[in-house]
GROMACS .gro file of C-alpha atoms in nm:
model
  355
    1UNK     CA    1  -2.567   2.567  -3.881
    2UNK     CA    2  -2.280   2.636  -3.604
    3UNK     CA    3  -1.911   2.709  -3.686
    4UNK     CA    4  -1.703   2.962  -3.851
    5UNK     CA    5  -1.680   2.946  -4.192
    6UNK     CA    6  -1.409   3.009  -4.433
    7UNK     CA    7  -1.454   3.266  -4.671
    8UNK     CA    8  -1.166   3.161  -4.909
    9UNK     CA    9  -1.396   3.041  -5.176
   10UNK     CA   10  -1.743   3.214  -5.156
   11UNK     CA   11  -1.888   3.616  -5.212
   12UNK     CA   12  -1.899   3.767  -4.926
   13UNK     CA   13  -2.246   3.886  -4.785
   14UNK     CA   14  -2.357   4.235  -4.928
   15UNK     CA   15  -2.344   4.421  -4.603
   16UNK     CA   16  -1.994   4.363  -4.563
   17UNK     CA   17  -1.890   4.678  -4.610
   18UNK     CA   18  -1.822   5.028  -4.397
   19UNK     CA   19  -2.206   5.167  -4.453
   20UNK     CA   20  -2.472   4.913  -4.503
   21UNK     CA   21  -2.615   4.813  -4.119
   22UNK     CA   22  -2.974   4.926  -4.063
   23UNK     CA   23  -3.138   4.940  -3.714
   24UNK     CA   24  -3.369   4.692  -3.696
   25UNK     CA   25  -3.329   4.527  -4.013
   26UNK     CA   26  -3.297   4.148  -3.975
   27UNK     CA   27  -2.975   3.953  -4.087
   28UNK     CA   28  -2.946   3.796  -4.417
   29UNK     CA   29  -2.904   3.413  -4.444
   30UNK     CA   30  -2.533   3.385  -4.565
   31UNK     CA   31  -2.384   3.273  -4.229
   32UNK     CA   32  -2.581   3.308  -3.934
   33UNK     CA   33  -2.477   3.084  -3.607
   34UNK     CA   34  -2.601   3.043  -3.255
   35UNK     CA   35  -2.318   3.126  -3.058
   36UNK     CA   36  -2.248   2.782  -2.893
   37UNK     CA   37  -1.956   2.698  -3.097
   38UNK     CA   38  -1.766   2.333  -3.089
   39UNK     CA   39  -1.351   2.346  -3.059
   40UNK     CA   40  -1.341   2.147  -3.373
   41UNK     CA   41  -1.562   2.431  -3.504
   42UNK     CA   42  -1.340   2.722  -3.459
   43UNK     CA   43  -1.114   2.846  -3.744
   44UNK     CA   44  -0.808   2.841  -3.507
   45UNK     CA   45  -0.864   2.624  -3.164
   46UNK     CA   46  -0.717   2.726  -2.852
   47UNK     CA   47  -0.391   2.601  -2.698
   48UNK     CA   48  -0.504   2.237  -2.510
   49UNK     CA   49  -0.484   2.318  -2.102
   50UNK     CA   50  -0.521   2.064  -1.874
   51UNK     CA   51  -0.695   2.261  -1.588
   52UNK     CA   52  -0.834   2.587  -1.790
   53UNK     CA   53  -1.198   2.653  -1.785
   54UNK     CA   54  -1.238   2.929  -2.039
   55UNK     CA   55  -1.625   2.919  -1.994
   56UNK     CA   56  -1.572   2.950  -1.631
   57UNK     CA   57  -1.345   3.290  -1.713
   58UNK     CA   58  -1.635   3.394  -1.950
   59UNK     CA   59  -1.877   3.325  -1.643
   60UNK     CA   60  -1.646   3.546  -1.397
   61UNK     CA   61  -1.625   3.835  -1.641
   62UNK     CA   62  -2.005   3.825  -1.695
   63UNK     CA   63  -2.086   3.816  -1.297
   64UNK     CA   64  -1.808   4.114  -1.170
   65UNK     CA   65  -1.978   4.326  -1.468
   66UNK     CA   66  -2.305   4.207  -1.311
   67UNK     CA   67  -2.244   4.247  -0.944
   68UNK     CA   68  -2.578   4.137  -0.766
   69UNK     CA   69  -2.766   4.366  -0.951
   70UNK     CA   70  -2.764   4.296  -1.293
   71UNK     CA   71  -2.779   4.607  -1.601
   72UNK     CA   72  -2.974   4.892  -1.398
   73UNK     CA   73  -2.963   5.080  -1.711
   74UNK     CA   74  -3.085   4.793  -1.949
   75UNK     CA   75  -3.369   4.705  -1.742
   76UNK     CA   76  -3.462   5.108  -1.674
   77UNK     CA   77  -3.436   5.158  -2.028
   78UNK     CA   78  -3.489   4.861  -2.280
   79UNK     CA   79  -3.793   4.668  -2.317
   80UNK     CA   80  -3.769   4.301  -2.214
   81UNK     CA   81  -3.896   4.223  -2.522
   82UNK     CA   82  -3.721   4.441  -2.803
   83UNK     CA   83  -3.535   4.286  -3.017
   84UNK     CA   84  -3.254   4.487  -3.255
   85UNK     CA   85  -2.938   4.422  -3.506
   86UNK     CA   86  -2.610   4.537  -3.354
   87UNK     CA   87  -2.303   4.581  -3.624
   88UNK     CA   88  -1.946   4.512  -3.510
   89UNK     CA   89  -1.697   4.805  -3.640
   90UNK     CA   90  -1.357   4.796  -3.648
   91UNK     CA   91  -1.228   5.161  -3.550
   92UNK     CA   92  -0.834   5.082  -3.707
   93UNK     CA   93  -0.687   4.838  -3.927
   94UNK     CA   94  -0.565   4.524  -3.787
   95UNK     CA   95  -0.572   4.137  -3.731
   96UNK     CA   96  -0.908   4.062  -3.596
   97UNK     CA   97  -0.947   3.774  -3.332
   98UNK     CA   98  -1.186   3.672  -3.070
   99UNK     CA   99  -1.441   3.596  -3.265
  100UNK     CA  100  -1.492   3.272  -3.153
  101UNK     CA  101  -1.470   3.366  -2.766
  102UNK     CA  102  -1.720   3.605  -2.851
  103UNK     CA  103  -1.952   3.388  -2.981
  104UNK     CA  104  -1.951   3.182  -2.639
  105UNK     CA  105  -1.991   3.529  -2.469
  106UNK     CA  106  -2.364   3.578  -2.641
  107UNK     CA  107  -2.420   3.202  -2.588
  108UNK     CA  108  -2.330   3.199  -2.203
  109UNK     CA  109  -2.577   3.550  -2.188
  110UNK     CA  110  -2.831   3.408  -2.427
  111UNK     CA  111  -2.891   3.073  -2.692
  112UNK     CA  112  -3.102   3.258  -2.842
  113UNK     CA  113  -2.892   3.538  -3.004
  114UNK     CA  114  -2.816   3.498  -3.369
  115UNK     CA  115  -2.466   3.630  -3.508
  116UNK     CA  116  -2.293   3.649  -3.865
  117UNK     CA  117  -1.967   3.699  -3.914
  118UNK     CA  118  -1.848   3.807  -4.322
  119UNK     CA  119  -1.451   3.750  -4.131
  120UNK     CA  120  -1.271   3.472  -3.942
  121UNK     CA  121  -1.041   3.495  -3.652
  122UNK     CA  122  -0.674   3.598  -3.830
  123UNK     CA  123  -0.841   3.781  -4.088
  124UNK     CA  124  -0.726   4.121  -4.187
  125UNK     CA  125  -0.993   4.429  -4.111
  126UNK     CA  126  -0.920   4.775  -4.232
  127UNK     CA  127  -1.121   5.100  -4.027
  128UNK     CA  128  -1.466   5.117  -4.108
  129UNK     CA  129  -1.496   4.775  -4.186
  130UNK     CA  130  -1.849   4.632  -4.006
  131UNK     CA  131  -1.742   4.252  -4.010
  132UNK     CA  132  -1.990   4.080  -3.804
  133UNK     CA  133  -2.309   4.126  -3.667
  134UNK     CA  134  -2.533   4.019  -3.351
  135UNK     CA  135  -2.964   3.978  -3.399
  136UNK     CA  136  -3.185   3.926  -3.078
  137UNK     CA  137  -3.285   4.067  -2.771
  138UNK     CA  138  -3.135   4.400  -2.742
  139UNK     CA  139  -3.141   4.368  -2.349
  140UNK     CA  140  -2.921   4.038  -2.389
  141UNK     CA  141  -2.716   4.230  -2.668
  142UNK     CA  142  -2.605   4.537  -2.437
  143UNK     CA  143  -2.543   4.294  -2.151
  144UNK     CA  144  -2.266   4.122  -2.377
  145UNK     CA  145  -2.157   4.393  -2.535
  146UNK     CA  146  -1.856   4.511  -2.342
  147UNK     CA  147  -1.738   4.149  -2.220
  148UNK     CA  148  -1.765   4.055  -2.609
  149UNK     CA  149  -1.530   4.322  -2.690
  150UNK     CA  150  -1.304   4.360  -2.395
  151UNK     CA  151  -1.195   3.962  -2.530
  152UNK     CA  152  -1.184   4.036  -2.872
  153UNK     CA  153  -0.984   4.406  -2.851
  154UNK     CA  154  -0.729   4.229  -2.666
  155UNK     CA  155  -0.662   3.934  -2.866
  156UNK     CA  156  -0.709   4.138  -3.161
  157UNK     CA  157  -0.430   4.355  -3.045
  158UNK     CA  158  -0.251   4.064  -2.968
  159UNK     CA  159  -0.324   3.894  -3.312
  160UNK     CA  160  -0.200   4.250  -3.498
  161UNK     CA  161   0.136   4.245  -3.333
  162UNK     CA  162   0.239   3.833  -3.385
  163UNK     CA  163   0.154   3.866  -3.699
  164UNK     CA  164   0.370   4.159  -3.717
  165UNK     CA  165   0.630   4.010  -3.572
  166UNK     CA  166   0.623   3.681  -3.715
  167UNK     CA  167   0.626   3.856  -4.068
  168UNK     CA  168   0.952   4.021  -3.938
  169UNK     CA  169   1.102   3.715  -3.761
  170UNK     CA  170   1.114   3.465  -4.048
  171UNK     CA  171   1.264   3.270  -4.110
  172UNK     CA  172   1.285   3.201  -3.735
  173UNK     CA  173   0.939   3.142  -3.544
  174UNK     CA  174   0.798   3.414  -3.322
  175UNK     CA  175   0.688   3.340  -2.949
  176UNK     CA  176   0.478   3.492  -2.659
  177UNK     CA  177   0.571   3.415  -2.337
  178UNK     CA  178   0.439   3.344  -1.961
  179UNK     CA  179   0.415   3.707  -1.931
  180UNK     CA  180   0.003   3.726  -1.992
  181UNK     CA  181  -0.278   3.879  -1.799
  182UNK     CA  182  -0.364   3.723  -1.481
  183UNK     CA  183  -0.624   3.472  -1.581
  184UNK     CA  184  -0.611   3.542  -1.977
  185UNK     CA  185  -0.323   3.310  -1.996
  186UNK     CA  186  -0.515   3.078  -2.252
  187UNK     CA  187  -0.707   3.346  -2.388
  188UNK     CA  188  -0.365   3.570  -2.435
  189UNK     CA  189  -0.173   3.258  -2.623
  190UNK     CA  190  -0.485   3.209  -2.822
  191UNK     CA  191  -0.469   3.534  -2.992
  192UNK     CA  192  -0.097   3.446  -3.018
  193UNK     CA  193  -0.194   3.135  -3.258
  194UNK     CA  194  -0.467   3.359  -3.441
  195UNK     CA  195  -0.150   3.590  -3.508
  196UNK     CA  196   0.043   3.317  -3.665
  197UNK     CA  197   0.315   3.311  -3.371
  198UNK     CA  198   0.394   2.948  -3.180
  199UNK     CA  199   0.305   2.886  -2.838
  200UNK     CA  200   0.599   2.887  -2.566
  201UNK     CA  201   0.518   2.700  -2.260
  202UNK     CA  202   0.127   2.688  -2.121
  203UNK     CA  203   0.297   2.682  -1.730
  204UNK     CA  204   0.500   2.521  -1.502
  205UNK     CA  205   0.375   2.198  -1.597
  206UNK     CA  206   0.410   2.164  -1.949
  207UNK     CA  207   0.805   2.197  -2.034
  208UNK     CA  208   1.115   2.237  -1.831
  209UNK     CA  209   1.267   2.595  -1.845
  210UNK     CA  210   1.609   2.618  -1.627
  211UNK     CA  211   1.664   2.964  -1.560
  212UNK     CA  212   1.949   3.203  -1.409
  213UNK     CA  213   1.771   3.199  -1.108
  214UNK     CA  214   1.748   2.778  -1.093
  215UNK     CA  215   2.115   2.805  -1.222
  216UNK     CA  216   2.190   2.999  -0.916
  217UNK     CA  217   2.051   2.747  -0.671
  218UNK     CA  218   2.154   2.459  -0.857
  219UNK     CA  219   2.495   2.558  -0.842
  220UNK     CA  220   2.573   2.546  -1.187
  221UNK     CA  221   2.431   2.491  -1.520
  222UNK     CA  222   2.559   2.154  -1.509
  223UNK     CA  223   2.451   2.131  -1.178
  224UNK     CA  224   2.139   2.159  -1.268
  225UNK     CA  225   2.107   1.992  -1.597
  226UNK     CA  226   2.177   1.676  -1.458
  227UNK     CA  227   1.910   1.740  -1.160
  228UNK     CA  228   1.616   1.769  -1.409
  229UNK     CA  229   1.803   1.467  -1.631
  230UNK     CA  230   1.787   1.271  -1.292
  231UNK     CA  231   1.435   1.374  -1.220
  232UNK     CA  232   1.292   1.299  -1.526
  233UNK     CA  233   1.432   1.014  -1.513
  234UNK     CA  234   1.303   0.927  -1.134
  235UNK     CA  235   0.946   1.041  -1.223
  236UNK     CA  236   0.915   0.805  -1.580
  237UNK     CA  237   0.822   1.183  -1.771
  238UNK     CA  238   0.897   1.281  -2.113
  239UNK     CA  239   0.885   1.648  -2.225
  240UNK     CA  240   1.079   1.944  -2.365
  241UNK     CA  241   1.388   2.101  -2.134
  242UNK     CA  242   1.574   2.404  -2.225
  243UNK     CA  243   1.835   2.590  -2.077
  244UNK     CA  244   1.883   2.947  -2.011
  245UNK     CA  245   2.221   3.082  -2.130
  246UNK     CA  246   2.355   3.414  -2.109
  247UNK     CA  247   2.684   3.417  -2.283
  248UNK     CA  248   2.910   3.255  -2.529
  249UNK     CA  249   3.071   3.003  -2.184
  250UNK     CA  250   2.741   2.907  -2.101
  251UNK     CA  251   2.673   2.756  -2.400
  252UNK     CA  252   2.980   2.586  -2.436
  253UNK     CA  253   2.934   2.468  -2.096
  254UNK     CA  254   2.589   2.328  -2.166
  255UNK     CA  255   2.744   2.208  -2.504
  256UNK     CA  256   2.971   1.960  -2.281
  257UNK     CA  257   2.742   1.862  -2.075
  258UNK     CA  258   2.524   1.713  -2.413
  259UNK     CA  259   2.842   1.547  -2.518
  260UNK     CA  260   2.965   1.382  -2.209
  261UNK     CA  261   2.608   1.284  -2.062
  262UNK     CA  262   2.256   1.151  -2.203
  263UNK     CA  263   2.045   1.403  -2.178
  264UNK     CA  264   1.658   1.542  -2.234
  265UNK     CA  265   1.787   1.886  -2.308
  266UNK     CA  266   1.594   2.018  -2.652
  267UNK     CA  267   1.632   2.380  -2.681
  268UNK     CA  268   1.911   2.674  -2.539
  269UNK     CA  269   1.792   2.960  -2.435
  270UNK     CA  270   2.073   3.262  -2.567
  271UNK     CA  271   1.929   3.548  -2.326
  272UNK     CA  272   2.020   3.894  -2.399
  273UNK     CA  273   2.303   3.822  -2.621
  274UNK     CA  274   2.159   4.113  -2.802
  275UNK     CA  275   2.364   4.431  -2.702
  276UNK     CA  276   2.126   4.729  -2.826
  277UNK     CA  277   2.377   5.016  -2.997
  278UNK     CA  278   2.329   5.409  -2.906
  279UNK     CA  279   2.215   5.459  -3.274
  280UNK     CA  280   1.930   5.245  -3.210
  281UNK     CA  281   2.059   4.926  -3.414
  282UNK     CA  282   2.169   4.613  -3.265
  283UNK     CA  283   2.487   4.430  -3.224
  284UNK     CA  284   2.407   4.061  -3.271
  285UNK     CA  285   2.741   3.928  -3.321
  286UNK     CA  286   2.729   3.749  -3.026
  287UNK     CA  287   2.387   3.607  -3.050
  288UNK     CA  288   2.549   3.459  -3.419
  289UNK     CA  289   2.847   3.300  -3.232
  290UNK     CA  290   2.620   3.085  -3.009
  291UNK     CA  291   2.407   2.956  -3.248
  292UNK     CA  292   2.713   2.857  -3.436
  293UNK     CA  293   2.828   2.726  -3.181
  294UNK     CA  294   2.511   2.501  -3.129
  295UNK     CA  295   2.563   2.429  -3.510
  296UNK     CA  296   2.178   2.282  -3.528
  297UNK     CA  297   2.246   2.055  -3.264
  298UNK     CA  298   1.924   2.159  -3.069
  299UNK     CA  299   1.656   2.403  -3.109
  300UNK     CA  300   1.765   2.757  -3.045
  301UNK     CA  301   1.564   3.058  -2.924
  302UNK     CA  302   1.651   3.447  -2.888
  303UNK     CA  303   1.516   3.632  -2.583
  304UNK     CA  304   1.591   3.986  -2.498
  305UNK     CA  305   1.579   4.323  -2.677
  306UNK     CA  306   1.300   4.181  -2.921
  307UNK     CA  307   1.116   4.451  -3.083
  308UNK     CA  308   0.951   4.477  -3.398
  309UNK     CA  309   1.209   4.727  -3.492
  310UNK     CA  310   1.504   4.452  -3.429
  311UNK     CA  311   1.311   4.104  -3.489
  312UNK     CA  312   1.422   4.116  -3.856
  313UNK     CA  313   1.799   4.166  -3.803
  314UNK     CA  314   1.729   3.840  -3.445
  315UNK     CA  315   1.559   3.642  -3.727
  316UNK     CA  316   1.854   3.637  -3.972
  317UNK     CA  317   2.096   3.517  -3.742
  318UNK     CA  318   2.033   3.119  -3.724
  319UNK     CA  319   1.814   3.093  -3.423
  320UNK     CA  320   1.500   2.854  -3.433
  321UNK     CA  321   1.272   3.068  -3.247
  322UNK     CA  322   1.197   3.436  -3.122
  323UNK     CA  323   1.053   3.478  -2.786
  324UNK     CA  324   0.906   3.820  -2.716
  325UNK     CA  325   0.668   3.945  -2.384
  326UNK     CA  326   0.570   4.227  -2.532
  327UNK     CA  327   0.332   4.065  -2.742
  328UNK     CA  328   0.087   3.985  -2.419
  329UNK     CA  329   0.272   4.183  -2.130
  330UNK     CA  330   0.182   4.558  -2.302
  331UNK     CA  331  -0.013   4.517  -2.618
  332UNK     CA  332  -0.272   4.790  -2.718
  333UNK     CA  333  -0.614   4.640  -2.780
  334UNK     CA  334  -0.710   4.753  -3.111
  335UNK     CA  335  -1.040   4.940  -3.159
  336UNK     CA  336  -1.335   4.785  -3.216
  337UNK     CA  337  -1.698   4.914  -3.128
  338UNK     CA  338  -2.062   4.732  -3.160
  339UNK     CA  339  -2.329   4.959  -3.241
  340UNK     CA  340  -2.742   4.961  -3.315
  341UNK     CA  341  -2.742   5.267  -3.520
  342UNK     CA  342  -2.456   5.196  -3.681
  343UNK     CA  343  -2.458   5.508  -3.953
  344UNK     CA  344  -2.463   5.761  -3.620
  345UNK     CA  345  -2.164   5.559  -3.521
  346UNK     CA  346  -2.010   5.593  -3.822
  347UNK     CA  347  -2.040   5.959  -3.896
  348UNK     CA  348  -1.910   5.982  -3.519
  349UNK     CA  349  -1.590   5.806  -3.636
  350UNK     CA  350  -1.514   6.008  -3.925
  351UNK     CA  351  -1.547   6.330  -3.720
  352UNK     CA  352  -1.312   6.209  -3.457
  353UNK     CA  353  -1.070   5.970  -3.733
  354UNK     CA  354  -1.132   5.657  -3.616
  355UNK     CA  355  -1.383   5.515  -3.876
   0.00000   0.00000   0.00000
C-alpha cells in the first residue's frame, strides 16, 4: 500500500499519542508505506515546474551531508544489520508538512524502510505529539534523519505561518513570493499550498510581473504595458501580466491604458500603499482608494507592510490577494525531532519545555 491517507473518517492508530513508542517494537499495520510515493499520491501535490528536479535536490542534500565519506559515526557505531523503530515528535504546536518529501528522503536512502504516518501534510500537531514513525535499518534511519527533518521543519514552519496568515487575510487570498531559499523554491511554495496560501509566480517564466524597476527602463508604465502587450503578441503566448503600482496616479494611469488599448493585463500590483502609523496600526486609506478605483475590473493584490499583525485590517479592504515574503524569506522552522528511545526523548523535553 503507498500513499498518504486521509484520516477524516477512520480511528486513528493507538500509538498516536505523546508516550506510546517503544524501542524496538515493530509498527502496527494501520498505515504503513514504502516511502516511494506517486504525485497523485500525496495529500497536497507540489506546484507543477517545468525544469525542477526535486529528487535531484533530495540527491544533493543527501551527498553534501555525505561528503566522500559517508556516516563515520553510523558505520563506527551501528551494526549493518540492526534494525530499530524511530518516532517522529513534534517539539511545539503547529501545521505539520513535509511529510511527503520525507517519505522520498527514506526512499532515495533506502526502499526498504517502512514508515506510518497517524497525520497528513496540513494537519494540525500540538507538542508532544509523536505523529509518524520510521521501521528498518537503523544505519539507513540515522543517515536520513537530519535531511528528513531539515525539509519538513522548514515547510512546517512555512505551513504554520500561511495558514496563519491566510486565516487572517480572508476574505482576500494570502501569497508567498519569489523570495525563497536558493534551491527550495518548489519545496518553499509547497509548504505554502500545505498552509492553505496560493502560489504567486514559480519564476521568470511563468507570469509577467512589470515592476518599478522595468517601469524605470521602460519609460513609463504605459511605456511598458504596451511593450509586453506587443510582445506577447509577437511571440503567439498567453499568460497572466500584472503591473506594479505605487500610488493612487499609477493606477489611474494603468486604468487608461486598459480603456484606450487591448490589453493582457490581469492583476495591479498596489505596492506599499500601506503607510504603517507610530502606534503600530496601519493607515490603509489609500490602499482602499485604489482598489476602488479598480472597482473589480482586474484582480488586485496588496504588497508591503504585510504582517500577521496587519493582514486582517489589508484583507478587509477589497483587494483579491495578499502577497507576503516573510512567509519563505525568514520563517522559523518549527521543532520537530526523530528519536529511537523515544520516552528518554520525551522526559528530555519536559525538562527543557519543549515536549
Amino acid at each position: 500500500m503507498s500513499g498518504i491517507l486521509s484520516f477524516s473518517s477512520i480511528v486513528l492508530p493507538d500509538w498516536c499519542s505523546t508516550s506510546s513508542c517503544r524501542r524496538g517494537v515493530r509498527m502496527a499495520a494501520a498505515h504503513t508505506t514504502h516511502a516511494g510515493l506517486s504525485l497523485e499520491a500525496m495529500a497536497i501535490k507540489p506546484p507543477s515546474h517545468p525544469t525542477y528536479d526535486l529528487k535531484g535536490i533530495i540527491k544533493l542534500a543527501l551527498a553534501e551531508d555525505a561528503g566522500n565519506r559517508g556516516d563515520v559515526t553510523c558505520m563506527a557505531t551501528i551494526p549493518v544489520d540492526m534494525e530499530v523503530e524511530a518516532c517522529f515528535l513534534a517539539k511545539e504546536d503547529g501545521i505539520i508538512a513535509g511529510i511527503a518529501l520525507a517519505e522520498m528522503v527514506f526512499q532515495e536512502v533506502d526502499p526498504s524502510l517502512k514508515v506510518e504516518w497517524c497525520r497528513k501534510d496540513g494537519d494540525y500537531v500540538c507538542k508532544g505529539l509523536q505523529f509518524g514513525k520510521v521501521y528498518g535499518r537503523a544505519h539507513s534511519i540515522v543517515v536520513a534523519e537530519r535531511i528528513a527533518l531539515n525539509f519538513m521543519q522548514r515547510m512546517s514552519g512555512i505551513a504554520t505561518l500561511t495558514k496563519a496568515m491566510a486565516d487572517a487575510a480572508y476574505p482576500a487570498y494570502i501569497l508567498e513570493t519569489r523570495k525563497t531559499a536558493p534551491g527550495l523554491r518548489l519545496v518553499d511554495k509547497w509548504a505554502v499550498l500545505i498552509g492553505g496560501g496560493r502560489n504567486h509566480r514559480l519564476g521568470l517564466f511563468d507570469m509577467v510581473l512589470i515592476k518599478d524597476n522595468h517601469i524605470s527602463i521602460a519609460g513609463g508604465i504605459s511605456n511598458a504595458l504596451r511593450s509586453v502587450d506587443q510582445y506577447l503578441e509577437r511571440e503567439n503566448l498567453q499568460m497572466e501580466v500584472e503591473v506594479e503600482t505605487r500610488t493612487p496616479a499609477e493606477v489611474k494611469e494603468v486604468l487608461q491604458y486598459a480603456s484606450q488599448m487591448k490589453t493582457s493585463l490581469t492583476r495591479i500590483m498596489l505596492d506599499n500603499m500601506v503607510i504603517p502609523l507610530p502606534n503600530g496600526d496601519i493607515d490603509v486609506s489609500m490602499l482602499k482608494e485604489a482598489v476602488e478605483l479598480i472597482n473589480g475590473k482586474f484582480e488586485t493584490e496588496a504588497s508591503g507592510n504585510v504582517t500577521l499583525k496587519t493582514v486582517h485590517k489589508i484583507g478587509q479592504t477589497g483587494v483579491t490577494y495578499i502577497s507576503s515574503g516573510a512567509l519563505t524569506h525568514s520563517v522559523a522552522a518549527l521543532d520537530i525531532s526523530l528519536k529511537i528511545d523515544t520516552e528518554l526523548a520525551l522526559e528530555v523535553g519536559r525538562r527543557t519545555k519543549r515536549a
